[in-house]
Amino acid sequence: MAQVIVHTNDAGFASITRATSEWKGTLDELATKMNLSNYEIVDDSKLPSDRTFRNSWVKGSGVVTEDITKAKALAHNTRREKRTVEFKPHDEIISLNIPGTDTSAAETSRAAIRTKYATMQTNIDNATNIAGIKTALGD
Amino acid sequence: MAGVKIAAAASGGSAEIAGPPSSSANTVLKLPADTGSAGQVLKVKSANHSATNAELEWAADSGGIASTHVGVAKAWISLDIDGSDGNRDSYNIASFTDHGTGDFTLTFDTDFANTTYVAVITNDLSTYNYRWTSGTSGSGYGEEYTMSDRAVGSCRFQNLNFSSTNGGMRNATNAQVVLFGDQ
């Protein structure tokens, strides 16, 4: 089983270091070369397999876990991005007020989108685990 | 045309190649008596670099001029931090550190001599992105790498994403990095 060096980086996430085949020393020697003082060597299998919420990974004891609070914050960013994409064509119709376009239909569509993403927001907040957050996002 | 004379070796020692005798400043090239062994190359003896008559010796081929030349890449890697592919191939890279989405550090096996080295980096895209050339809005994106935390033994890269909807970072998929500098 491949092993990796895990340490907490300046952003508060878990950093994962993998040696290449060119490195002939041990992982402890590599950590010394990297000037790491607070690190742990763990099996690759102890890392999350899904990188959807990569910036929620935190170093535990012999394991890397996903912090649900950080994951929810990332999920809300994704939710806003998705909402912006769906809003965009309707926003253009309304803001440009192009003759011959149906602005009231665009407003109706925008209202439906707002409702959809308000529900998603609630579902993300109520999720109790990573799988629940992904389900709320529709991933 | 100048001639070359090979004089008889004295007592089985070095043979000499000399220029025409009319010259008052012949350059003498001494070949070592030992013919060396497979894989060895002829090198100027380091002790004689400044000698009037430079001498050659058979020595191990440690890369010689090619690997130390300032114009030759000192490190490179093709990697996929995002997926399971990891390090596809590399040269003089001891390790790569995944700090998070679009954020990684390379640690060199042999350090650079200073921190004035340069890096060339790019990403592969899985498909051609027509929006870059058509100017059409949508989910297309542009990217730009930045380099930071520059040290003789490592440097850090961040892949910035200029998507219309996401001004953040993007996973380093199919990244290719080449570094030049003094070692």
Short mmCIF file of C-alpha atoms in Angstrom, two decimals:
data_model
loop_
_atom_site.label_atom_id
_atom_site.label_comp_id
_atom_site.label_asym_id
_atom_site.label_seq_id
_atom_site.Cartn_x
_atom_site.Cartn_y
_atom_site.Cartn_z
CA MET A 1 0.00 0.00 0.00
CA ALA A 2 1.42 3.38 -1.00
CA GLN A 3 1.98 5.82 1.80
CA VAL A 4 1.77 9.59 1.82
CA ILE A 5 2.89 12.43 4.06
CA VAL A 6 0.02 14.44 5.54
CA HIS A 7 0.36 17.85 7.13
CA THR A 8 -1.90 20.84 7.72
CA ASN A 9 -1.16 23.71 5.36
CA ASP A 10 -1.44 27.46 5.87
CA ALA A 11 -5.06 27.47 4.67
CA GLY A 12 -6.05 24.90 7.29
CA PHE A 13 -6.51 22.04 4.81
CA ALA A 14 -4.69 18.73 4.76
CA SER A 15 -1.76 18.70 2.32
CA ILE A 16 -0.89 15.35 0.81
CA THR A 17 2.67 14.63 -0.36
CA ARG A 18 3.51 11.72 -2.62
CA ALA A 19 7.11 10.75 -3.38
CA THR A 20 8.05 10.03 -6.97
CA SER A 21 10.08 7.00 -8.01
CA GLU A 22 13.12 9.27 -8.19
CA TRP A 23 13.13 9.79 -4.44
CA LYS A 24 15.35 7.07 -2.96
CA GLY A 25 15.08 8.08 0.68
CA THR A 26 12.37 7.39 3.24
CA LEU A 27 9.25 9.50 3.66
CA ASP A 28 10.63 10.78 6.97
CA GLU A 29 13.76 11.95 5.13
CA LEU A 30 11.55 13.59 2.52
CA ALA A 31 9.59 15.37 5.26
CA THR A 32 12.91 16.63 6.64
CA LYS A 33 13.89 17.92 3.20
CA MET A 34 10.54 19.71 3.04
CA ASN A 35 11.12 21.24 6.48
CA LEU A 36 7.95 19.66 7.86
CA SER A 37 7.81 19.38 11.63
CA ASN A 38 4.22 18.38 12.26
CA TYR A 39 3.29 15.63 9.84
CA GLU A 40 2.08 12.06 9.72
CA ILE A 41 2.72 9.20 7.31
CA VAL A 42 -0.47 7.35 6.45
CA ASP A 43 -1.66 4.76 3.96
CA ASP A 44 -3.15 6.11 0.77
CA SER A 45 -6.34 4.22 1.65
CA LYS A 46 -6.88 6.56 4.60
CA LEU A 47 -7.63 9.49 2.29
CA PRO A 48 -11.13 10.37 1.05
CA SER A 49 -11.68 8.88 -2.39
CA ASP A 50 -13.89 11.72 -3.61
CA ARG A 51 -12.35 15.16 -4.25
CA THR A 52 -15.64 17.04 -4.63
CA PHE A 53 -14.96 18.85 -1.36
CA ARG A 54 -11.16 18.63 -1.47
CA ASN A 55 -10.72 21.88 0.46
CA SER A 56 -12.60 20.40 3.38
CA TRP A 57 -9.99 17.69 3.98
CA VAL A 58 -8.44 17.88 7.43
CA LYS A 59 -5.70 15.86 9.08
CA GLY A 60 -6.84 13.48 11.78
CA SER A 61 -4.91 10.82 13.65
CA GLY A 62 -3.70 8.41 10.99
CA VAL A 63 -6.46 9.45 8.67
CA VAL A 64 -7.71 12.36 6.55
CA THR A 65 -11.36 13.26 6.98
CA GLU A 66 -13.79 15.73 5.44
CA ASP A 67 -14.89 18.58 7.69
CA ILE A 68 -18.65 18.90 7.20
CA THR A 69 -18.74 22.62 8.02
CA LYS A 70 -16.05 23.37 5.42
CA ALA A 71 -17.80 21.05 2.95
CA LYS A 72 -21.09 22.92 3.40
CA ALA A 73 -19.37 26.24 2.73
CA LEU A 74 -17.93 24.80 -0.49
CA ALA A 75 -21.33 23.40 -1.42
CA HIS A 76 -22.92 26.82 -1.01
CA ASN A 77 -20.32 28.30 -3.37
CA THR A 78 -21.20 25.65 -5.92
CA ARG A 79 -24.90 26.32 -5.40
CA ARG A 80 -24.42 30.04 -6.07
CA GLU A 81 -22.40 29.33 -9.19
CA LYS A 82 -25.05 26.98 -10.54
CA ARG A 83 -27.76 29.50 -9.79
CA THR A 84 -25.87 32.26 -11.58
CA VAL A 85 -25.58 30.12 -14.69
CA GLU A 86 -29.31 29.42 -14.68
CA PHE A 87 -30.19 33.06 -14.01
CA LYS A 88 -27.96 34.43 -16.75
CA PRO A 89 -30.16 34.05 -19.88
CA HIS A 90 -33.20 35.45 -18.03
CA ASP A 91 -31.16 38.30 -16.55
CA GLU A 92 -30.08 39.30 -20.04
CA ILE A 93 -33.66 39.40 -21.33
CA ILE A 94 -34.76 41.58 -18.41
CA SER A 95 -31.75 43.89 -18.24
CA LEU A 96 -31.56 44.53 -21.98
CA ASN A 97 -35.36 44.78 -22.39
CA ILE A 98 -35.08 43.65 -26.00
CA PRO A 99 -38.23 44.34 -28.05
CA GLY A 100 -40.05 41.13 -28.86
CA THR A 101 -38.78 39.24 -25.84
CA ASP A 102 -41.08 38.09 -23.07
CA THR A 103 -39.79 39.73 -19.91
CA SER A 104 -42.67 38.47 -17.79
CA ALA A 105 -41.84 34.88 -18.76
CA ALA A 106 -38.24 35.57 -17.81
CA GLU A 107 -39.39 36.88 -14.42
CA THR A 108 -41.45 33.72 -13.90
CA SER A 109 -38.45 31.56 -14.74
CA ARG A 110 -36.28 33.53 -12.34
CA ALA A 111 -38.80 33.00 -9.55
CA ALA A 112 -38.77 29.24 -10.17
CA ILE A 113 -34.98 29.22 -10.08
CA ARG A 114 -34.97 31.18 -6.81
CA THR A 115 -37.31 28.63 -5.26
CA LYS A 116 -35.26 25.70 -6.52
CA TYR A 117 -32.03 27.06 -5.06
CA ALA A 118 -33.63 28.17 -1.81
CA THR A 119 -34.68 24.55 -1.31
CA MET A 120 -31.18 23.41 -2.16
CA GLN A 121 -29.74 25.86 0.37
CA THR A 122 -31.95 24.44 3.11
CA ASN A 123 -31.10 20.88 2.16
CA ILE A 124 -27.37 21.60 2.27
CA ASP A 125 -27.70 23.20 5.70
CA ASN A 126 -29.71 20.24 6.98
CA ALA A 127 -27.36 17.57 5.62
CA THR A 128 -25.68 15.50 8.30
CA ASN A 129 -22.91 13.97 6.21
CA ILE A 130 -20.93 14.45 2.99
CA ALA A 131 -23.20 12.17 0.98
CA GLY A 132 -26.19 14.26 2.07
CA ILE A 133 -24.48 17.45 0.89
CA LYS A 134 -23.76 15.91 -2.50
CA THR A 135 -27.36 14.75 -2.77
CA ALA A 136 -28.58 18.24 -1.93
CA LEU A 137 -26.40 19.65 -4.71
CA GLY A 138 -27.79 17.17 -7.15
CA ASP A 139 -24.36 15.62 -7.78
CA MET B 1 46.57 22.95 -43.55
CA ALA B 2 48.15 22.27 -40.22
CA GLY B 3 49.41 18.79 -39.59
CA VAL B 4 49.04 16.68 -36.51
CA LYS B 5 51.92 14.65 -35.17
CA ILE B 6 51.52 11.72 -32.85
CA ALA B 7 54.72 11.17 -31.02
CA ALA B 8 55.78 7.84 -29.60
CA ALA B 9 54.69 7.35 -26.04
CA ALA B 10 57.53 7.26 -23.60
CA SER B 11 57.65 4.10 -21.51
CA GLY B 12 54.08 3.23 -22.42
CA GLY B 13 52.79 6.50 -21.02
CA SER B 14 50.71 9.18 -22.70
CA ALA B 15 50.78 9.64 -26.45
CA GLU B 16 51.06 13.22 -27.61
CA ILE B 17 49.35 15.06 -30.46
CA ALA B 18 51.21 18.20 -31.37
CA GLY B 19 50.80 20.93 -33.92
CA PRO B 20 53.39 21.75 -36.63
CA PRO B 21 56.89 22.19 -35.27
CA SER B 22 57.21 25.64 -36.84
CA SER B 23 54.73 27.03 -34.34
CA SER B 24 56.15 28.41 -31.16
CA ALA B 25 53.00 27.74 -29.17
CA ASN B 26 51.78 24.27 -29.97
CA THR B 27 48.79 22.99 -28.10
CA VAL B 28 49.57 19.57 -26.77
CA LEU B 29 46.77 17.10 -26.29
CA LYS B 30 47.68 14.20 -24.06
CA LEU B 31 45.58 11.07 -24.25
CA PRO B 32 45.58 8.83 -21.19
CA ALA B 33 47.26 5.50 -21.55
CA ASP B 34 44.26 3.78 -20.01
CA THR B 35 41.59 3.18 -22.66
CA GLY B 36 38.84 3.36 -20.05
CA SER B 37 35.87 1.04 -19.84
CA ALA B 38 32.40 0.76 -21.33
CA GLY B 39 30.20 3.75 -20.60
CA GLN B 40 33.08 6.06 -19.74
CA VAL B 41 33.79 9.27 -21.59
CA LEU B 42 36.88 11.43 -22.05
CA LYS B 43 36.87 14.47 -19.81
CA VAL B 44 39.32 17.23 -19.10
CA LYS B 45 40.99 16.54 -15.79
CA SER B 46 39.48 18.92 -13.31
CA ALA B 47 42.92 19.57 -11.78
CA ASN B 48 44.22 20.71 -15.14
CA HIS B 49 41.47 23.07 -16.24
CA SER B 50 43.83 26.00 -16.10
CA ALA B 51 47.00 24.17 -17.05
CA THR B 52 48.92 25.18 -20.14
CA ASN B 53 48.52 21.72 -21.55
CA ALA B 54 45.08 20.36 -20.72
CA GLU B 55 44.88 16.64 -20.08
CA LEU B 56 42.05 14.25 -20.69
CA GLU B 57 41.07 11.26 -18.64
CA TRP B 58 38.55 8.48 -18.88
CA ALA B 59 35.77 9.02 -16.35
CA ALA B 60 32.22 8.00 -15.62
CA ASP B 61 29.57 9.69 -17.74
CA SER B 62 27.63 11.70 -15.18
CA GLY B 63 25.70 13.66 -17.73
CA GLY B 64 28.62 15.89 -18.58
CA ILE B 65 27.93 19.07 -20.43
CA ALA B 66 24.37 18.23 -21.45
CA SER B 67 22.75 17.94 -18.02
CA THR B 68 24.53 20.93 -16.51
CA HIS B 69 24.17 23.32 -19.41
CA VAL B 70 22.16 26.41 -18.50
CA GLY B 71 19.85 25.85 -21.43
CA VAL B 72 18.84 22.36 -20.41
CA ALA B 73 15.76 21.67 -18.29
CA LYS B 74 16.75 20.75 -14.74
CA ALA B 75 13.40 19.33 -13.68
CA TRP B 76 10.09 18.40 -15.25
CA ILE B 77 6.94 16.52 -14.40
CA SER B 78 3.66 15.45 -15.93
CA LEU B 79 1.13 14.97 -13.17
CA ASP B 80 -2.54 14.65 -12.39
CA ILE B 81 -3.11 15.67 -8.79
CA ASP B 82 -6.85 15.60 -9.32
CA GLY B 83 -7.11 11.95 -10.28
CA SER B 84 -5.58 8.61 -9.53
CA ASP B 85 -3.00 8.97 -12.27
CA GLY B 86 -0.68 10.94 -10.00
CA ASN B 87 2.82 11.31 -11.34
CA ARG B 88 2.96 10.05 -14.91
CA ASP B 89 6.61 10.79 -15.48
CA SER B 90 9.19 13.17 -14.09
CA TYR B 91 12.83 14.13 -13.86
CA ASN B 92 14.52 15.48 -10.73
CA ILE B 93 11.22 15.70 -8.85
CA ALA B 94 11.35 14.11 -5.40
CA SER B 95 7.70 14.64 -4.56
CA PHE B 96 4.53 16.57 -5.28
CA THR B 97 2.27 17.95 -2.60
CA ASP B 98 -1.45 18.43 -3.12
CA HIS B 99 -2.52 21.39 -0.94
CA GLY B 100 -6.08 21.51 -2.23
CA THR B 101 -7.97 22.36 -5.36
CA GLY B 102 -5.57 23.75 -7.96
CA ASP B 103 -2.74 24.19 -5.45
CA PHE B 104 0.42 22.07 -5.37
CA THR B 105 4.12 22.13 -4.51
CA LEU B 106 6.97 20.38 -6.30
CA THR B 107 10.05 19.35 -4.30
CA PHE B 108 13.23 18.80 -6.29
CA ASP B 109 15.49 15.81 -5.88
CA THR B 110 18.60 17.92 -6.57
CA ASP B 111 18.13 21.52 -5.49
CA PHE B 112 18.71 24.53 -7.69
CA ALA B 113 21.75 26.70 -6.95
CA ASN B 114 19.58 29.75 -6.46
CA THR B 115 15.96 30.88 -6.70
CA THR B 116 16.19 32.63 -10.07
CA TYR B 117 15.02 29.56 -11.95
CA VAL B 118 12.06 29.79 -14.30
CA ALA B 119 9.10 27.50 -14.82
CA VAL B 120 6.96 26.75 -17.83
CA ILE B 121 3.61 25.17 -17.05
CA THR B 122 0.43 24.28 -18.83
CA ASN B 123 -2.61 22.02 -18.53
CA ASP B 124 -4.30 19.70 -20.94
CA LEU B 125 -8.00 20.12 -21.55
CA SER B 126 -10.06 17.04 -22.23
CA THR B 127 -11.67 18.77 -25.19
CA TYR B 128 -11.10 21.86 -27.28
CA ASN B 129 -12.84 24.85 -25.70
CA TYR B 130 -14.49 26.79 -28.50
CA ARG B 131 -15.58 29.64 -26.22
CA TRP B 132 -12.04 30.94 -25.97
CA THR B 133 -12.03 31.75 -29.65
CA SER B 134 -15.71 32.44 -30.25
CA GLY B 135 -16.14 34.80 -27.32
CA THR B 136 -19.43 33.13 -26.48
CA SER B 137 -20.49 33.27 -22.86
CA GLY B 138 -21.10 30.08 -20.96
CA SER B 139 -19.13 27.63 -18.95
CA GLY B 140 -15.86 28.12 -20.76
CA TYR B 141 -12.89 29.24 -18.75
CA GLY B 142 -9.41 30.57 -18.99
CA GLU B 143 -6.63 29.63 -16.63
CA GLU B 144 -3.40 31.04 -15.40
CA TYR B 145 -0.76 29.56 -13.17
CA THR B 146 1.08 31.49 -10.52
CA MET B 147 4.25 30.38 -8.78
CA SER B 148 5.00 31.19 -5.14
CA ASP B 149 7.03 30.04 -2.14
CA ARG B 150 10.07 29.87 -4.39
CA ALA B 151 12.98 28.06 -2.72
CA VAL B 152 16.05 26.25 -4.04
CA GLY B 153 14.46 22.93 -3.12
CA SER B 154 10.81 23.49 -3.98
CA CYS B 155 8.19 25.83 -5.41
CA ARG B 156 4.41 26.09 -5.22
CA PHE B 157 1.90 26.50 -8.06
CA GLN B 158 -1.70 27.66 -8.07
CA ASN B 159 -4.03 27.24 -11.02
CA LEU B 160 -6.39 30.22 -11.21
CA ASN B 161 -9.64 29.75 -13.08
CA PHE B 162 -11.22 32.67 -14.92
CA SER B 163 -14.54 30.99 -15.49
CA SER B 164 -17.51 33.29 -16.00
CA THR B 165 -19.02 31.82 -12.86
CA ASN B 166 -16.04 30.77 -10.82
CA GLY B 167 -13.14 33.03 -10.08
CA GLY B 168 -11.45 30.50 -7.87
CA MET B 169 -9.07 27.64 -8.32
CA ARG B 170 -9.28 24.65 -10.59
CA ASN B 171 -7.93 21.19 -10.00
CA ALA B 172 -4.53 20.55 -11.50
CA THR B 173 -5.41 17.92 -14.04
CA ASN B 174 -2.88 16.93 -16.66
CA ALA B 175 -0.42 19.60 -15.51
CA GLN B 176 3.00 19.74 -17.14
CA VAL B 177 5.81 21.69 -15.52
CA VAL B 178 9.34 22.29 -16.86
CA LEU B 179 12.00 24.20 -14.89
CA PHE B 180 15.21 25.83 -16.07
CA GLY B 181 17.97 27.36 -13.96
CA ASP B 182 21.37 26.90 -12.36
CA GLN B 183 22.22 23.81 -10.34
#
